[in-house]
Amino acid sequence: MSKTVEANFDGLVGPTHNYAGLSVGNIASTNNQSAPSNPKKAALQGLTKMKSLHDMGLVQGVLAPQERPDVHSLRALGFTGSDADVLSKAAEEVPFVLASCASASSMWTANAATVSPSADTADNKVHFTPANLCSKFHRSIEHETTGRILKGVFGSEDHFSHHPALLSTAHFGDEGAANHTRFCHQYGEQGVEFFVYGQHAFDSSKPKPEKFPARQTFEASQAIARRHGLSESKTVFAQQNPNVIDQGVFHNDVIAVGNRNVLFCHEQAFLNQAEVYTNLKQAYGKDDFCIIEVPESKIRVETAVKSYLFNSQLLSNPDGSMTIVVPSDCLSDQQVEKYLDKLVAADNPINEVKVFDLRQSMNNGGGPACLRLRVALNQAELAATNSSCLIDDQLFTTLNQWVEKHYRDRLIEADLADPQLLIESRTALDELTQILKLGSIYQFQI
Ligand code: SUG
């Protein structure tokens, strides 16, 4: 068996990054509505994290942002005339719709797709299903371009199988890898795929949140497992605790993270948590499965949502130990900081903490784990991946220069209707597709 690695593909923050308060149920998004943003800083913060992971010897990729403002969606909603006319009429009549069409939300690539590595699938190909993200309008317009970007990176039909997004209806609401974790002994061995959903669409007797929306349905998770050809005995479904959704845990990756044999989660993450653990251990099948459960008495759900402790990345080091990547917000809370000290000193695989300032993304509810899509790749699959999208020193320098050249350092809502912003954004993206050798992936290029 050739060595299989876990590659992280981070979303490059787009030139229109702004705070529009678009995500009800995501407390940071709501709280920062109308604050000025700094797209340049946001993109550079993201690139710094990518470079650090590359420097750790990990495979780090980058996924391109989307064309925003999305005038094509505005035209589909009845706005006509030149691009400038469309923007100004939308700003006047439906400013919230314009803000939705201008969001840089594709940066959170944990929501780009669900990925099943070839060791888990019936045809031994890596399967991708872009998330329909249909519970939020601003995110529901991402999946077609996401699909094109993924095909631009993972183009080989011999190794990669690309599905379209699930039907865009609430019954099949799908938020991608943010609600999906894979456990395995080694990345190249068949793993356990763990799907976490917020509610059942067709069974009203099942519990669901009352205050905030559940964005993922059981039926969507089940359809993806079916499409990807996963083995039943190696697939576990679990429902998120509806009470924590109502406290701002809008995706499971806000309250739990897994890597290889480790599940790190809050004690209130799942409904029937003990049963979930039993199912995972049984499907995993070996006795080194390690659950690190954090009780409410140590870290309250509210604190977890604020600090994003669980929206961390667990990275495997060559010696089998793990590094936890957390946002600097974890150090602003003494309890969380103390907990992290104890976590790395305790007898478990996690023995190092790495901290990143991701404030620009965090203000919209996006921590380190939201910014990355994990793709386990064997050596043949890695060789078939578009290498121009893999971070090395040269690409890091090129992308930093590209950001410095094209991005603004301040954006407020009124700027979203500025036709110049659209021109700047398209100019930047056109150049980016050449840097990343993606071909024509944007509607303005097709
Ligand atoms: O979908 N925020 C994103 C954050 C996504 C975080 N991803 C994960 N947890 N994996 C969302 O709620 C806010 C945009 C705004 O309000 O301007 C936003 O879309």
Coordinates of C-alpha atoms and ligand atoms in Angstrom, one line a residue:
M1 CA 0.0 0.0 0.0
S2 CA 1.5 3.3 -1.0
K3 CA 1.7 6.0 1.7
T4 CA -1.5 8.0 1.9
V5 CA -1.4 11.6 3.3
E6 CA -4.1 13.9 4.5
A7 CA -3.9 17.1 2.5
N8 CA -5.7 20.2 3.7
F9 CA -7.2 22.5 1.0
D10 CA -7.8 25.9 2.5
G11 CA -10.1 28.5 0.9
L12 CA -8.4 31.6 -0.3
V13 CA -10.3 34.6 1.1
G14 CA -11.9 36.5 -1.8
P15 CA -11.6 40.3 -2.5
T16 CA -15.1 41.0 -1.2
H17 CA -14.8 39.6 2.3
N18 CA -17.3 41.6 4.4
Y19 CA -19.5 41.4 7.4
A20 CA -23.2 41.4 6.4
G21 CA -24.8 39.4 9.2
L22 CA -26.1 36.8 6.8
S23 CA -26.0 33.7 8.9
V24 CA -28.8 33.5 11.5
G25 CA -27.7 30.9 14.0
N26 CA -24.1 31.8 13.6
I27 CA -23.6 34.2 16.5
A28 CA -20.3 35.8 15.3
S29 CA -21.9 36.6 11.9
T30 CA -24.9 38.2 13.6
N31 CA -22.8 40.2 16.1
N32 CA -20.5 41.7 13.5
Q33 CA -23.1 42.8 11.0
S34 CA -22.0 46.1 9.4
A35 CA -18.5 46.1 11.0
P36 CA -15.9 47.2 8.4
S37 CA -13.8 44.3 7.1
N38 CA -10.3 44.1 5.8
P39 CA -10.2 41.6 2.9
K40 CA -6.4 42.0 2.4
K41 CA -5.7 41.1 6.0
A42 CA -8.2 38.2 5.9
A43 CA -6.5 36.7 2.9
L44 CA -3.0 37.2 4.3
Q45 CA -4.0 35.6 7.7
G46 CA -5.3 32.6 5.8
L47 CA -2.1 32.3 3.7
T48 CA 0.0 32.4 6.9
K49 CA -1.8 29.4 8.2
M50 CA -1.4 27.5 4.9
K51 CA 2.4 28.3 4.8
S52 CA 2.9 27.1 8.4
L53 CA 1.2 23.8 7.7
H54 CA 3.4 23.4 4.6
D55 CA 6.4 24.2 6.7
M56 CA 5.4 21.4 9.1
G57 CA 5.9 19.0 6.2
L58 CA 2.2 18.6 5.5
V59 CA 0.6 18.7 2.0
Q60 CA -1.3 22.0 1.9
G61 CA -3.5 23.0 -1.0
V62 CA -5.4 26.1 -1.9
L63 CA -8.9 26.5 -3.3
A64 CA -9.8 29.6 -5.3
P65 CA -12.5 32.0 -4.2
Q66 CA -15.7 32.7 -6.2
E67 CA -16.7 35.5 -8.5
R68 CA -18.4 38.1 -6.3
P69 CA -20.5 40.2 -6.5
D70 CA -22.4 37.5 -8.3
V71 CA -24.2 39.6 -10.9
H72 CA -25.4 36.4 -12.7
S73 CA -27.6 35.6 -9.7
L74 CA -28.8 39.1 -9.6
R75 CA -29.7 39.0 -13.3
A76 CA -31.5 35.7 -12.6
L77 CA -33.6 37.6 -10.0
G78 CA -34.7 40.1 -12.7
F79 CA -32.1 42.9 -12.6
T80 CA -31.1 44.1 -16.1
G81 CA -28.8 46.5 -17.8
S82 CA -25.1 46.9 -17.5
D83 CA -23.3 45.3 -14.5
A84 CA -23.1 48.7 -12.9
D85 CA -26.9 49.1 -13.4
V86 CA -27.6 45.7 -11.9
L87 CA -25.5 46.5 -8.8
S88 CA -27.0 49.9 -8.2
K89 CA -30.6 48.8 -8.7
A90 CA -30.0 45.8 -6.4
A91 CA -28.4 48.1 -3.7
E92 CA -31.4 50.3 -3.8
E93 CA -34.2 47.7 -3.9
V94 CA -32.8 44.7 -2.1
P95 CA -29.6 45.5 -0.3
F96 CA -29.7 42.3 1.7
V97 CA -29.8 40.3 -1.5
L98 CA -26.9 42.3 -2.9
A99 CA -24.9 41.6 0.2
S100 CA -25.7 37.9 -0.1
C101 CA -24.5 37.9 -3.7
A102 CA -21.3 39.7 -2.6
S103 CA -20.3 37.4 0.3
A104 CA -16.8 35.8 0.2
S105 CA -18.3 32.8 2.2
S106 CA -16.7 30.2 -0.1
M107 CA -13.5 30.8 1.9
W108 CA -14.9 28.3 4.4
T109 CA -14.0 25.2 2.4
A110 CA -15.1 22.8 5.2
N111 CA -18.5 23.6 3.6
A112 CA -17.3 23.2 0.0
A113 CA -17.9 19.4 -0.2
T114 CA -18.0 16.0 1.4
V115 CA -15.0 14.0 0.4
S116 CA -14.6 10.2 0.7
P117 CA -11.1 8.9 0.2
S118 CA -10.5 5.9 -2.2
A119 CA -9.9 3.5 0.7
D120 CA -13.5 3.9 1.7
T121 CA -15.3 3.8 -1.6
A122 CA -16.7 0.8 -3.6
D123 CA -14.9 1.8 -6.8
N124 CA -11.6 2.9 -5.1
K125 CA -11.9 6.5 -6.3
V126 CA -11.9 9.6 -4.3
H127 CA -15.5 10.9 -4.3
F128 CA -16.6 14.6 -4.0
T129 CA -20.1 16.0 -3.5
P130 CA -20.2 19.8 -3.4
A131 CA -22.5 20.9 -0.6
N132 CA -25.8 22.5 -1.7
L133 CA -25.7 24.8 1.3
C134 CA -29.4 25.5 0.7
S135 CA -30.2 26.7 4.2
K136 CA -28.6 30.1 3.5
F137 CA -29.2 32.0 0.2
H138 CA -25.7 33.5 0.1
R139 CA -24.2 30.1 0.4
S140 CA -26.6 28.3 -1.9
I141 CA -25.1 30.0 -4.9
E142 CA -21.6 28.5 -4.3
H143 CA -21.9 24.8 -5.3
E144 CA -21.7 25.0 -9.1
T145 CA -18.5 27.0 -9.1
T146 CA -17.2 24.9 -6.3
G147 CA -17.7 21.8 -8.4
R148 CA -15.7 23.4 -11.3
I149 CA -12.9 24.4 -8.9
L150 CA -12.7 20.9 -7.5
K151 CA -12.6 19.5 -11.0
G152 CA -9.8 22.0 -11.8
V153 CA -7.8 20.6 -8.9
F154 CA -8.7 16.9 -9.0
G155 CA -9.2 16.5 -12.7
S156 CA -8.2 12.9 -13.4
E157 CA -11.2 10.7 -14.0
D158 CA -9.0 7.6 -13.3
H159 CA -8.8 8.7 -9.6
F160 CA -11.5 11.2 -8.8
S161 CA -15.3 11.0 -9.0
H162 CA -17.3 14.2 -8.9
H163 CA -21.0 14.2 -8.1
P164 CA -23.2 17.3 -8.5
A165 CA -24.6 18.8 -5.3
L166 CA -27.7 17.2 -3.8
L167 CA -31.1 18.6 -4.8
S168 CA -31.3 22.1 -3.4
T169 CA -34.2 21.8 -1.1
A170 CA -34.4 22.0 2.7
H171 CA -35.2 18.2 2.8
F172 CA -31.6 17.5 1.5
G173 CA -29.8 20.5 3.2
D174 CA -26.1 19.6 3.1
E175 CA -23.2 21.6 4.6
G176 CA -20.4 19.3 3.5
A177 CA -17.3 18.3 5.5
A178 CA -18.2 20.5 8.5
N179 CA -20.6 17.8 9.4
H180 CA -18.4 14.9 8.4
T181 CA -15.4 13.3 10.0
R182 CA -13.3 10.3 9.1
F183 CA -11.6 8.0 11.7
C184 CA -8.9 5.6 10.6
H185 CA -5.9 3.8 11.9
Q186 CA -3.7 5.0 9.0
Y187 CA -5.0 7.4 6.3
G188 CA -4.6 4.7 3.6
E189 CA -6.7 2.1 5.4
Q190 CA -10.5 1.9 5.1
G191 CA -11.8 4.4 7.7
V192 CA -15.1 5.1 9.5
E193 CA -17.1 7.9 7.9
F194 CA -19.0 9.8 10.6
F195 CA -21.9 11.9 9.4
V196 CA -23.5 14.3 11.8
Y197 CA -26.9 15.9 11.0
G198 CA -29.1 18.5 12.6
Q199 CA -32.5 17.1 11.9
H200 CA -34.6 14.5 10.1
A201 CA -36.5 15.9 7.1
F202 CA -39.1 13.2 6.8
D203 CA -39.7 12.1 10.4
S204 CA -41.4 14.8 12.5
S205 CA -41.3 12.7 15.6
K206 CA -37.6 13.3 15.9
P207 CA -36.2 16.2 18.0
K208 CA -35.0 19.4 16.3
P209 CA -33.7 22.8 17.4
E210 CA -36.3 25.4 18.2
K211 CA -34.5 28.7 17.9
F212 CA -31.9 28.3 15.1
P213 CA -32.0 26.3 11.9
A214 CA -30.6 22.8 11.6
R215 CA -28.7 23.1 8.3
Q216 CA -28.0 19.4 7.6
T217 CA -30.6 16.6 7.3
F218 CA -30.2 12.9 8.0
E219 CA -31.5 12.2 4.6
A220 CA -28.8 14.4 2.9
S221 CA -26.0 12.6 4.9
Q222 CA -27.5 9.2 4.0
A223 CA -27.7 10.1 0.3
I224 CA -24.0 11.1 0.2
A225 CA -22.9 7.9 1.9
R226 CA -25.0 6.0 -0.7
R227 CA -23.5 8.0 -3.7
H228 CA -20.0 7.6 -2.4
G229 CA -20.3 3.8 -2.2
L230 CA -19.4 3.6 1.5
S231 CA -19.6 0.4 3.4
E232 CA -22.6 0.2 5.8
S233 CA -20.5 -1.3 8.7
K234 CA -18.0 1.6 8.3
T235 CA -20.5 4.4 8.3
V236 CA -22.0 6.0 11.4
F237 CA -24.7 8.6 11.5
A238 CA -25.4 10.7 14.6
Q239 CA -27.7 13.6 15.4
Q240 CA -26.3 16.8 16.7
N241 CA -27.8 17.8 20.1
P242 CA -30.6 20.3 19.1
N243 CA -29.9 22.3 22.3
V244 CA -26.4 23.1 21.2
I245 CA -27.6 24.2 17.8
D246 CA -29.8 26.6 19.7
Q247 CA -26.7 27.9 21.5
G248 CA -24.9 28.8 18.2
V249 CA -23.4 25.5 17.2
F250 CA -24.5 25.8 13.6
H251 CA -22.2 23.1 12.3
N252 CA -20.8 20.0 14.1
D253 CA -17.3 21.3 13.6
V254 CA -18.0 24.0 16.1
I255 CA -18.3 21.4 18.9
A256 CA -16.3 18.3 17.7
V257 CA -13.3 17.4 15.7
G258 CA -11.8 14.1 14.8
N259 CA -8.5 12.8 13.2
R260 CA -7.4 9.2 12.8
N261 CA -8.2 7.5 16.1
V262 CA -9.1 10.6 18.1
L263 CA -12.5 12.3 18.7
F264 CA -12.2 15.6 20.6
C265 CA -15.6 16.9 21.5
H266 CA -17.8 18.5 24.1
E267 CA -20.0 16.3 26.3
Q268 CA -23.1 17.9 24.8
A269 CA -22.2 17.6 21.2
F270 CA -24.5 14.7 20.2
L271 CA -28.0 13.4 21.0
N272 CA -27.6 10.0 22.8
Q273 CA -23.9 10.6 23.1
A274 CA -23.0 7.3 24.8
E275 CA -24.7 5.4 22.0
V276 CA -22.7 7.4 19.4
Y277 CA -19.5 6.5 21.1
T278 CA -20.4 2.8 21.1
N279 CA -21.3 2.9 17.4
L280 CA -18.0 4.6 16.5
K281 CA -15.9 2.2 18.6
Q282 CA -17.6 -0.8 17.0
A283 CA -17.2 0.6 13.4
Y284 CA -13.6 1.5 14.1
G285 CA -12.9 -2.0 15.4
K286 CA -9.5 -1.5 17.1
D287 CA -8.9 -0.7 20.7
D288 CA -6.8 2.5 20.3
F289 CA -9.9 4.6 19.6
C290 CA -9.5 7.7 21.9
I291 CA -12.4 9.9 22.9
I292 CA -11.4 13.2 24.6
E293 CA -14.7 14.5 26.0
V294 CA -14.8 18.0 27.5
P295 CA -17.4 18.4 30.3
E296 CA -19.6 21.5 30.6
S297 CA -18.1 22.0 34.0
K298 CA -14.7 22.7 32.4
I299 CA -15.8 24.5 29.2
R300 CA -19.3 25.7 28.7
V301 CA -21.0 25.4 25.3
E302 CA -21.2 29.2 25.2
T303 CA -17.4 29.4 25.8
A304 CA -16.8 26.8 23.1
V305 CA -18.8 28.8 20.6
K306 CA -17.0 32.0 21.5
S307 CA -13.4 30.6 21.6
Y308 CA -13.9 28.0 18.8
L309 CA -11.8 25.5 20.8
F310 CA -13.3 22.6 18.9
N311 CA -13.1 24.3 15.5
S312 CA -9.5 23.3 15.6
Q313 CA -7.4 21.2 13.2
L314 CA -5.9 18.0 14.6
L315 CA -2.8 17.3 12.5
S316 CA -0.8 14.1 12.6
N317 CA 2.9 14.4 13.0
P318 CA 5.3 11.8 11.6
D319 CA 5.9 10.2 15.1
G320 CA 2.1 9.5 15.5
S321 CA 1.5 12.5 17.9
M322 CA -0.9 15.2 17.0
T323 CA -0.8 19.0 16.9
I324 CA -3.9 21.0 17.6
V325 CA -4.3 24.2 15.6
V326 CA -6.5 26.8 17.4
P327 CA -7.5 30.4 16.8
S328 CA -5.9 33.1 18.9
D329 CA -9.3 33.6 20.4
C330 CA -8.7 30.5 22.6
L331 CA -6.0 32.4 24.4
S332 CA -8.3 35.3 25.2
D333 CA -10.2 33.0 27.5
Q334 CA -8.3 31.9 30.6
Q335 CA -10.3 28.8 31.1
V336 CA -9.7 27.7 27.5
E337 CA -6.0 28.5 27.7
K338 CA -5.7 26.5 30.9
Y339 CA -7.6 23.6 29.3
L340 CA -5.3 23.5 26.3
D341 CA -2.2 23.4 28.7
K342 CA -3.7 20.4 30.4
L343 CA -4.8 18.8 27.2
V344 CA -1.3 18.6 25.7
A345 CA 0.2 17.5 29.1
A346 CA -2.3 14.7 29.5
D347 CA -1.9 11.1 28.3
N348 CA -3.5 11.3 24.8
P349 CA -2.0 11.7 21.3
I350 CA -2.4 15.6 21.2
N351 CA 0.9 17.1 22.5
E352 CA 1.3 20.4 20.8
V353 CA -0.8 23.6 20.3
K354 CA -0.3 26.0 17.4
V355 CA -2.1 29.3 17.5
F356 CA -3.1 31.5 14.5
D357 CA -4.7 34.9 14.4
L358 CA -7.7 34.4 12.1
R359 CA -9.7 37.3 13.5
Q360 CA -11.0 38.4 10.1
S361 CA -12.6 35.0 9.4
M362 CA -13.5 34.4 13.0
N363 CA -15.7 37.6 13.0
N364 CA -17.9 35.7 10.6
G365 CA -17.9 32.5 12.5
G366 CA -15.0 30.8 10.6
G367 CA -12.2 29.2 12.6
P368 CA -9.2 27.1 11.4
A369 CA -11.3 24.0 10.7
C370 CA -13.8 26.0 8.7
L371 CA -11.1 27.2 6.4
R372 CA -10.0 23.8 5.3
L373 CA -11.2 20.8 3.3
R374 CA -9.4 17.5 4.1
V375 CA -8.6 15.2 1.2
A376 CA -6.7 12.0 2.0
L377 CA -4.7 11.1 -1.1
N378 CA -2.4 8.1 -1.9
Q379 CA 0.7 8.8 -3.9
A380 CA -0.9 8.2 -7.3
E381 CA -3.8 10.5 -6.4
L382 CA -1.4 13.1 -5.1
A383 CA 0.6 12.9 -8.4
A384 CA -2.7 13.3 -10.3
T385 CA -3.6 16.5 -8.3
N386 CA -3.1 19.9 -9.9
S387 CA 0.3 20.7 -8.4
S388 CA -0.1 24.5 -9.1
C389 CA -2.7 24.5 -6.3
L390 CA -0.3 23.1 -3.7
I391 CA 1.4 25.6 -1.4
D392 CA 5.2 25.8 -1.6
D393 CA 7.5 28.8 -0.8
Q394 CA 7.1 30.1 -4.4
L395 CA 3.3 29.9 -4.5
F396 CA 3.1 31.4 -1.1
T397 CA 5.2 34.4 -2.2
T398 CA 3.2 34.7 -5.5
L399 CA -0.2 34.6 -3.7
N400 CA 1.0 37.2 -1.1
Q401 CA 2.0 39.5 -3.9
W402 CA -1.3 38.8 -5.7
V403 CA -3.3 39.8 -2.6
E404 CA -1.2 42.9 -2.0
K405 CA -1.8 44.0 -5.6
H406 CA -5.5 43.4 -5.9
Y407 CA -7.2 43.6 -2.5
R408 CA -8.6 46.5 -0.5
D409 CA -7.9 46.9 3.1
R410 CA -11.4 48.2 4.1
L411 CA -14.8 47.3 2.9
I412 CA -18.2 48.4 4.2
E413 CA -21.7 47.5 2.9
A414 CA -21.9 50.6 0.6
D415 CA -18.8 49.4 -1.3
L416 CA -20.6 46.3 -2.5
A417 CA -22.5 48.3 -5.1
D418 CA -19.3 49.9 -6.4
P419 CA -18.8 48.7 -10.0
Q420 CA -15.1 49.1 -9.6
L421 CA -15.1 46.4 -6.9
L422 CA -16.5 44.0 -9.4
I423 CA -13.9 44.9 -12.0
E424 CA -11.1 44.6 -9.4
S425 CA -12.4 41.2 -8.3
R426 CA -12.7 39.8 -11.8
T427 CA -9.2 41.1 -12.7
A428 CA -7.8 39.4 -9.6
L429 CA -9.6 36.1 -10.2
D430 CA -8.6 36.0 -13.9
E431 CA -5.0 36.3 -12.9
L432 CA -5.5 33.7 -10.1
T433 CA -6.8 31.1 -12.5
Q434 CA -3.6 31.4 -14.5
I435 CA -1.4 31.2 -11.3
L436 CA -3.3 28.1 -10.2
K437 CA -3.7 26.7 -13.7
L438 CA -7.4 26.1 -13.3
G439 CA -8.6 26.9 -16.8
S440 CA -11.8 28.9 -17.1
I441 CA -13.9 28.2 -14.0
Y442 CA -15.8 31.5 -13.6
Q443 CA -18.9 32.6 -15.4
F444 CA -17.2 35.8 -16.6
Q445 CA -14.6 33.6 -18.2
I446 CA -16.9 31.1 -19.9
Ligands
SUG1 O1 -21.9 29.5 6.8 N1 -20.4 32.5 7.8 C1 -20.3 31.1 7.5 C2 -19.3 30.5 8.4 C3 -19.0 29.1 8.0 C4 -18.2 28.3 9.0 N2 -17.9 27.0 8.6 C5 -17.8 25.9 9.4 N3 -18.2 25.9 10.6 N4 -17.3 24.9 8.9 C6 -21.6 30.4 7.6 O2 -22.4 30.7 8.5 C7 -21.2 34.8 7.4 C8 -21.3 35.8 6.3 C9 -21.7 37.1 6.7 O3 -22.5 37.2 7.7 O4 -21.3 38.1 6.1 C10 -21.0 33.3 7.0 O5 -21.5 33.0 5.9

